[in-house]
């Protein structure tokens, strides 16, 4: 078939390529007429694409993901029927495939068709292959080489940001200590102030004052003067 798989160009789709995955468009309206076929995605090392054997059976040691890239140079995965690639595309359908998205089966030899994470940056090539039973009935062209992102080596990562982070930790620690000292001083001030106020509000009971009574002689009544 004249179709050539390619990385998706869907707008707003992030992570088209990562360190272990890439995203290609689904082959919509490509395998029309092959209703009884199972469509497989073949992932190969760039240099091994031209030597891939179309008669290789999926799910065997010859095409197992767990043996890729050595000794297996190409594996088969993401098998589906034509019903998964309807034409025309219904509104709202997701029309991409992420190659390398399954991690749970990467080391599981009982799942040789696992869509596991790719082992390195590549480059890789992919194509779609339609099989009826074990017989290839149609296939697309190989994609152009696809190279994944490379992780930065530790030696190339700048430590400037880390130094700034360490400085911020020191400054934050100093400020925390100063704040604690200030808070302790404030609490102490409030405590002593409270004691002082309590002392000034206490009054001692005044001593009782005894008043003596004095009688003066001239205040007594005198006998009335007789006429």
mmCIF file of C-alpha atoms in Angstrom:
data_model
loop_
_atom_site.group_PDB
_atom_site.id
_atom_site.type_symbol
_atom_site.label_atom_id
_atom_site.label_comp_id
_atom_site.label_asym_id
_atom_site.label_seq_id
_atom_site.Cartn_x
_atom_site.Cartn_y
_atom_site.Cartn_z
ATOM 1 C CA UNK A 1 0.000 0.000 0.000
ATOM 2 C CA UNK A 2 1.147 3.547 -0.673
ATOM 3 C CA UNK A 3 0.502 4.687 2.882
ATOM 4 C CA UNK A 4 3.553 5.616 4.990
ATOM 5 C CA UNK A 5 3.156 5.824 8.795
ATOM 6 C CA UNK A 6 4.377 9.051 10.390
ATOM 7 C CA UNK A 7 4.587 10.845 13.709
ATOM 8 C CA UNK A 8 1.308 12.550 14.445
ATOM 9 C CA UNK A 9 0.894 16.244 13.827
ATOM 10 C CA UNK A 10 -2.287 16.541 15.837
ATOM 11 C CA UNK A 11 -2.439 20.015 17.412
ATOM 12 C CA UNK A 12 -2.051 20.390 21.181
ATOM 13 C CA UNK A 13 -0.730 16.840 21.573
ATOM 14 C CA UNK A 14 2.336 16.929 23.816
ATOM 15 C CA UNK A 15 4.983 14.240 24.093
ATOM 16 C CA UNK A 16 4.923 13.090 20.473
ATOM 17 C CA UNK A 17 8.366 11.677 21.216
ATOM 18 C CA UNK A 18 9.782 10.899 24.656
ATOM 19 C CA UNK A 19 12.795 8.916 25.849
ATOM 20 C CA UNK A 20 10.913 5.621 25.364
ATOM 21 C CA UNK A 21 7.732 6.304 23.346
ATOM 22 C CA UNK A 22 6.477 7.980 20.196
ATOM 23 C CA UNK A 23 3.053 8.666 18.717
ATOM 24 C CA UNK A 24 1.952 7.806 15.168
ATOM 25 C CA UNK A 25 -1.351 8.333 13.384
ATOM 26 C CA UNK A 26 -3.704 5.375 13.026
ATOM 27 C CA UNK A 27 -4.043 3.938 9.508
ATOM 28 C CA UNK A 28 -7.582 5.166 8.865
ATOM 29 C CA UNK A 29 -9.054 4.367 5.436
ATOM 30 C CA UNK A 30 -5.902 2.433 4.504
ATOM 31 C CA UNK A 31 -6.854 -1.280 4.730
ATOM 32 C CA UNK A 32 -10.278 -0.994 3.132
ATOM 33 C CA UNK A 33 -11.447 -4.374 1.869
ATOM 34 C CA UNK A 34 -9.391 -6.457 4.299
ATOM 35 C CA UNK A 35 -12.215 -7.044 6.748
ATOM 36 C CA UNK A 36 -10.983 -10.469 7.831
ATOM 37 C CA UNK A 37 -7.408 -9.430 8.481
ATOM 38 C CA UNK A 38 -5.645 -8.619 11.738
ATOM 39 C CA UNK A 39 -3.570 -5.473 11.450
ATOM 40 C CA UNK A 40 -0.209 -5.407 13.241
ATOM 41 C CA UNK A 41 2.280 -2.650 13.897
ATOM 42 C CA UNK A 42 5.847 -3.684 13.138
ATOM 43 C CA UNK A 43 8.605 -1.802 14.977
ATOM 44 C CA UNK A 44 12.142 -2.293 13.696
ATOM 45 C CA UNK A 45 15.577 -0.838 14.106
ATOM 46 C CA UNK A 46 16.279 1.526 11.257
ATOM 47 C CA UNK A 47 19.000 -0.669 9.765
ATOM 48 C CA UNK A 48 16.942 -3.867 10.152
ATOM 49 C CA UNK A 49 13.773 -2.678 8.419
ATOM 50 C CA UNK A 50 14.829 -3.807 4.967
ATOM 51 C CA UNK A 51 15.517 -7.366 6.167
ATOM 52 C CA UNK A 52 12.258 -7.898 8.060
ATOM 53 C CA UNK A 53 10.549 -11.148 7.091
ATOM 54 C CA UNK A 54 6.806 -10.591 6.457
ATOM 55 C CA UNK A 55 6.137 -14.279 6.958
ATOM 56 C CA UNK A 56 7.377 -14.114 10.566
ATOM 57 C CA UNK A 57 4.583 -15.039 12.927
ATOM 58 C CA UNK A 58 3.568 -12.652 15.709
ATOM 59 C CA UNK A 59 3.746 -13.909 19.283
ATOM 60 C CA UNK A 60 6.814 -16.072 18.709
ATOM 61 C CA UNK A 61 10.437 -15.771 19.832
ATOM 62 C CA UNK A 62 11.230 -14.455 16.372
ATOM 63 C CA UNK A 63 9.097 -11.322 16.888
ATOM 64 C CA UNK A 64 8.922 -11.005 20.705
ATOM 65 C CA UNK A 65 9.284 -7.580 22.273
ATOM 66 C CA UNK A 66 11.238 -8.985 25.236
ATOM 67 C CA UNK A 67 14.042 -10.067 22.859
ATOM 68 C CA UNK A 68 14.260 -6.688 21.119
ATOM 69 C CA UNK A 69 16.663 -5.238 19.991
ATOM 70 C CA UNK A 70 19.052 -8.186 20.315
ATOM 71 C CA UNK A 71 18.679 -10.806 18.936
ATOM 72 C CA UNK A 72 15.257 -9.736 17.636
ATOM 73 C CA UNK A 73 15.645 -6.734 15.344
ATOM 74 C CA UNK A 74 11.919 -6.132 14.751
ATOM 75 C CA UNK A 75 8.878 -6.985 16.855
ATOM 76 C CA UNK A 76 5.103 -7.007 16.237
ATOM 77 C CA UNK A 77 2.562 -5.349 18.516
ATOM 78 C CA UNK A 78 -0.767 -3.469 18.761
ATOM 79 C CA UNK A 79 -2.760 -6.022 16.813
ATOM 80 C CA UNK A 80 -6.364 -5.132 16.018
ATOM 81 C CA UNK A 81 -9.073 -5.670 13.429
ATOM 82 C CA UNK A 82 -10.200 -3.251 10.776
ATOM 83 C CA UNK A 83 -13.162 -2.314 12.958
ATOM 84 C CA UNK A 84 -10.768 -0.363 15.215
ATOM 85 C CA UNK A 85 -9.816 1.875 12.280
ATOM 86 C CA UNK A 86 -13.219 2.903 10.892
ATOM 87 C CA UNK A 87 -13.447 5.036 7.797
ATOM 88 C CA UNK A 88 -14.498 7.793 7.808
ATOM 89 C CA UNK A 89 -13.381 8.712 11.325
ATOM 90 C CA UNK A 90 -16.293 9.229 13.737
ATOM 91 C CA UNK A 91 -16.330 12.618 15.411
ATOM 92 C CA UNK A 92 -14.362 12.649 18.657
ATOM 93 C CA UNK A 93 -12.384 9.469 17.994
ATOM 94 C CA UNK A 94 -8.767 9.302 19.158
ATOM 95 C CA UNK A 95 -6.827 8.517 15.993
ATOM 96 C CA UNK A 96 -3.279 8.035 17.281
ATOM 97 C CA UNK A 97 -1.198 5.164 18.666
ATOM 98 C CA UNK A 98 1.461 5.595 21.326
ATOM 99 C CA UNK A 99 4.214 3.098 20.719
ATOM 100 C CA UNK A 100 6.012 1.976 23.902
ATOM 101 C CA UNK A 101 3.305 2.848 26.428
ATOM 102 C CA UNK A 102 2.955 -0.503 28.280
ATOM 103 C CA UNK A 103 5.299 -1.049 31.209
ATOM 104 C CA UNK A 104 3.563 -3.909 33.024
ATOM 105 C CA UNK A 105 4.432 -6.522 30.387
ATOM 106 C CA UNK A 106 7.915 -5.339 29.426
ATOM 107 C CA UNK A 107 9.587 -8.267 31.231
ATOM 108 C CA UNK A 108 6.719 -10.738 30.845
ATOM 109 C CA UNK A 109 7.799 -13.416 28.388
ATOM 110 C CA UNK A 110 4.225 -14.739 28.228
ATOM 111 C CA UNK A 111 3.203 -11.542 26.417
ATOM 112 C CA UNK A 112 5.549 -11.387 23.421
ATOM 113 C CA UNK A 113 3.341 -8.824 21.646
ATOM 114 C CA UNK A 114 3.746 -6.306 24.482
ATOM 115 C CA UNK A 115 3.796 -2.648 23.468
ATOM 116 C CA UNK A 116 6.663 -2.023 25.862
ATOM 117 C CA UNK A 117 8.962 0.976 26.304
ATOM 118 C CA UNK A 118 11.575 1.335 23.613
ATOM 119 C CA UNK A 119 15.089 0.536 24.855
ATOM 120 C CA UNK A 120 16.934 3.530 23.457
ATOM 121 C CA UNK A 121 16.768 6.599 21.224
ATOM 122 C CA UNK A 122 16.806 4.543 18.009
ATOM 123 C CA UNK A 123 16.319 5.450 15.256
ATOM 124 C CA UNK A 124 13.354 3.184 14.517
ATOM 125 C CA UNK A 125 11.027 2.567 11.588
ATOM 126 C CA UNK A 126 7.435 1.315 11.719
ATOM 127 C CA UNK A 127 4.912 -0.089 9.275
ATOM 128 C CA UNK A 128 1.451 -1.702 9.413
ATOM 129 C CA UNK A 129 1.003 -5.305 8.276
ATOM 130 C CA UNK A 130 -2.324 -7.084 7.630
ATOM 131 C CA UNK A 131 -2.392 -10.847 8.227
ATOM 132 C CA UNK A 132 -5.161 -13.323 7.488
ATOM 133 C CA UNK A 133 -4.206 -16.176 9.751
ATOM 134 C CA UNK A 134 -0.439 -16.187 9.312
ATOM 135 C CA UNK A 135 -0.522 -15.033 5.704
ATOM 136 C CA UNK A 136 0.418 -11.401 4.913
ATOM 137 C CA UNK A 137 -2.201 -9.862 2.616
ATOM 138 C CA UNK A 138 -1.317 -6.158 2.724
ATOM 139 C CA UNK A 139 1.308 -3.837 4.177
ATOM 140 C CA UNK A 140 2.242 -0.171 4.201
ATOM 141 C CA UNK A 141 5.599 1.403 3.474
ATOM 142 C CA UNK A 142 8.111 1.871 6.268
ATOM 143 C CA UNK A 143 8.094 5.222 8.022
ATOM 144 C CA UNK A 144 11.040 7.539 7.888
ATOM 145 C CA UNK A 145 13.530 7.007 10.752
ATOM 146 C CA UNK A 146 12.129 8.073 14.129
ATOM 147 C CA UNK A 147 14.594 9.180 16.805
ATOM 148 C CA UNK A 148 13.540 9.510 20.425
ATOM 149 C CA UNK A 149 14.661 12.097 22.931
ATOM 150 C CA UNK A 150 17.880 11.526 24.810
ATOM 151 C CA UNK A 151 18.204 12.022 28.549
ATOM 152 C CA UNK A 152 20.832 14.569 29.565
ATOM 153 C CA UNK A 153 23.962 13.109 31.192
ATOM 154 C CA UNK A 154 24.405 14.195 34.825
ATOM 155 C CA UNK A 155 27.639 16.028 33.970
ATOM 156 C CA UNK A 156 25.770 18.396 31.650
ATOM 157 C CA UNK A 157 23.219 19.503 34.248
ATOM 158 C CA UNK A 158 23.978 22.902 35.730
ATOM 159 C CA UNK A 159 24.345 23.037 39.505
ATOM 160 C CA UNK A 160 23.661 26.785 39.684
ATOM 161 C CA UNK A 161 20.050 26.181 40.545
ATOM 162 C CA UNK A 162 21.062 23.760 43.303
ATOM 163 C CA UNK A 163 23.444 26.337 44.776
ATOM 164 C CA UNK A 164 20.677 28.894 44.839
ATOM 165 C CA UNK A 165 18.427 26.366 46.522
ATOM 166 C CA UNK A 166 21.054 25.691 49.216
ATOM 167 C CA UNK A 167 21.436 29.428 49.838
ATOM 168 C CA UNK A 168 17.696 29.764 50.218
ATOM 169 C CA UNK A 169 17.665 26.938 52.764
ATOM 170 C CA UNK A 170 20.358 28.699 54.834
ATOM 171 C CA UNK A 171 18.563 32.046 54.681
ATOM 172 C CA UNK A 172 15.248 30.435 55.599
ATOM 173 C CA UNK A 173 16.862 28.673 58.565
ATOM 174 C CA UNK A 174 18.436 31.894 59.875
ATOM 175 C CA UNK A 175 15.160 33.775 59.529
ATOM 176 C CA UNK A 176 13.325 30.987 61.350
ATOM 177 C CA UNK A 177 15.783 31.146 64.269
ATOM 178 C CA UNK A 178 15.510 34.930 64.492
ATOM 179 C CA UNK A 179 11.742 34.708 64.407
ATOM 180 C CA UNK A 180 11.788 32.127 67.206
ATOM 181 C CA UNK A 181 14.019 34.387 69.346
ATOM 182 C CA UNK A 182 11.758 37.368 68.690
ATOM 183 C CA UNK A 183 8.684 35.346 69.569
ATOM 184 C CA UNK A 184 10.285 34.079 72.789
ATOM 185 C CA UNK A 185 11.172 37.654 73.773
ATOM 186 C CA UNK A 186 7.640 38.814 73.089
ATOM 187 C CA UNK A 187 6.167 36.019 75.196
ATOM 188 C CA UNK A 188 8.570 36.791 78.045
ATOM 189 C CA UNK A 189 7.664 40.489 77.918
ATOM 190 C CA UNK A 190 3.962 39.728 78.099
ATOM 191 C CA UNK A 191 4.522 37.317 81.000
ATOM 192 C CA UNK A 192 6.510 39.759 83.177
ATOM 193 C CA UNK A 193 4.151 42.594 82.316
ATOM 194 C CA UNK A 194 1.263 40.488 83.525
ATOM 195 C CA UNK A 195 3.024 39.834 86.881
ATOM 196 C CA UNK A 196 3.701 43.552 87.383
ATOM 197 C CA UNK A 197 0.103 44.485 86.756
ATOM 198 C CA UNK A 198 -1.081 41.805 89.173
ATOM 199 C CA UNK A 199 1.140 43.250 91.987
ATOM 200 C CA UNK A 200 -0.024 46.820 91.505
ATOM 201 C CA UNK A 201 -3.648 45.822 91.752
ATOM 202 C CA UNK A 202 -3.264 44.304 95.267
ATOM 203 C CA UNK A 203 -4.180 46.559 98.177
ATOM 204 C CA UNK A 204 -3.309 45.843 101.802
ATOM 205 C CA UNK A 205 -6.034 46.158 104.359
ATOM 206 C CA UNK A 206 -5.639 49.437 106.290
ATOM 207 C CA UNK A 207 -5.111 49.134 110.020
ATOM 208 C CA UNK A 208 -8.103 50.019 112.219
ATOM 209 C CA UNK A 209 -7.889 53.395 113.926
ATOM 210 C CA UNK A 210 -8.979 53.694 117.584
ATOM 211 C CA UNK A 211 -10.570 56.965 118.537
ATOM 212 C CA UNK A 212 -10.557 57.738 122.247
ATOM 213 C CA UNK A 213 -13.450 59.486 123.796
ATOM 214 C CA UNK A 214 -12.747 62.533 125.886
ATOM 215 C CA UNK A 215 -15.264 64.136 128.276
ATOM 216 C CA UNK A 216 -14.692 67.762 129.179
ATOM 217 C CA UNK A 217 -15.929 69.179 132.509
ATOM 218 C CA UNK A 218 -17.515 72.273 131.154
ATOM 219 C CA UNK A 219 -19.951 70.424 129.013
ATOM 220 C CA UNK A 220 -21.940 69.062 131.967
ATOM 221 C CA UNK A 221 -25.208 70.864 132.774
ATOM 222 C CA UNK A 222 -24.852 73.374 135.604
ATOM 223 C CA UNK A 223 -27.638 73.903 138.252
ATOM 224 C CA UNK A 224 -29.998 76.565 137.170
ATOM 225 C CA UNK A 225 -29.455 79.898 138.842
ATOM 226 C CA UNK A 226 -32.051 80.640 141.313
ATOM 227 C CA UNK A 227 -33.748 83.971 141.349
#
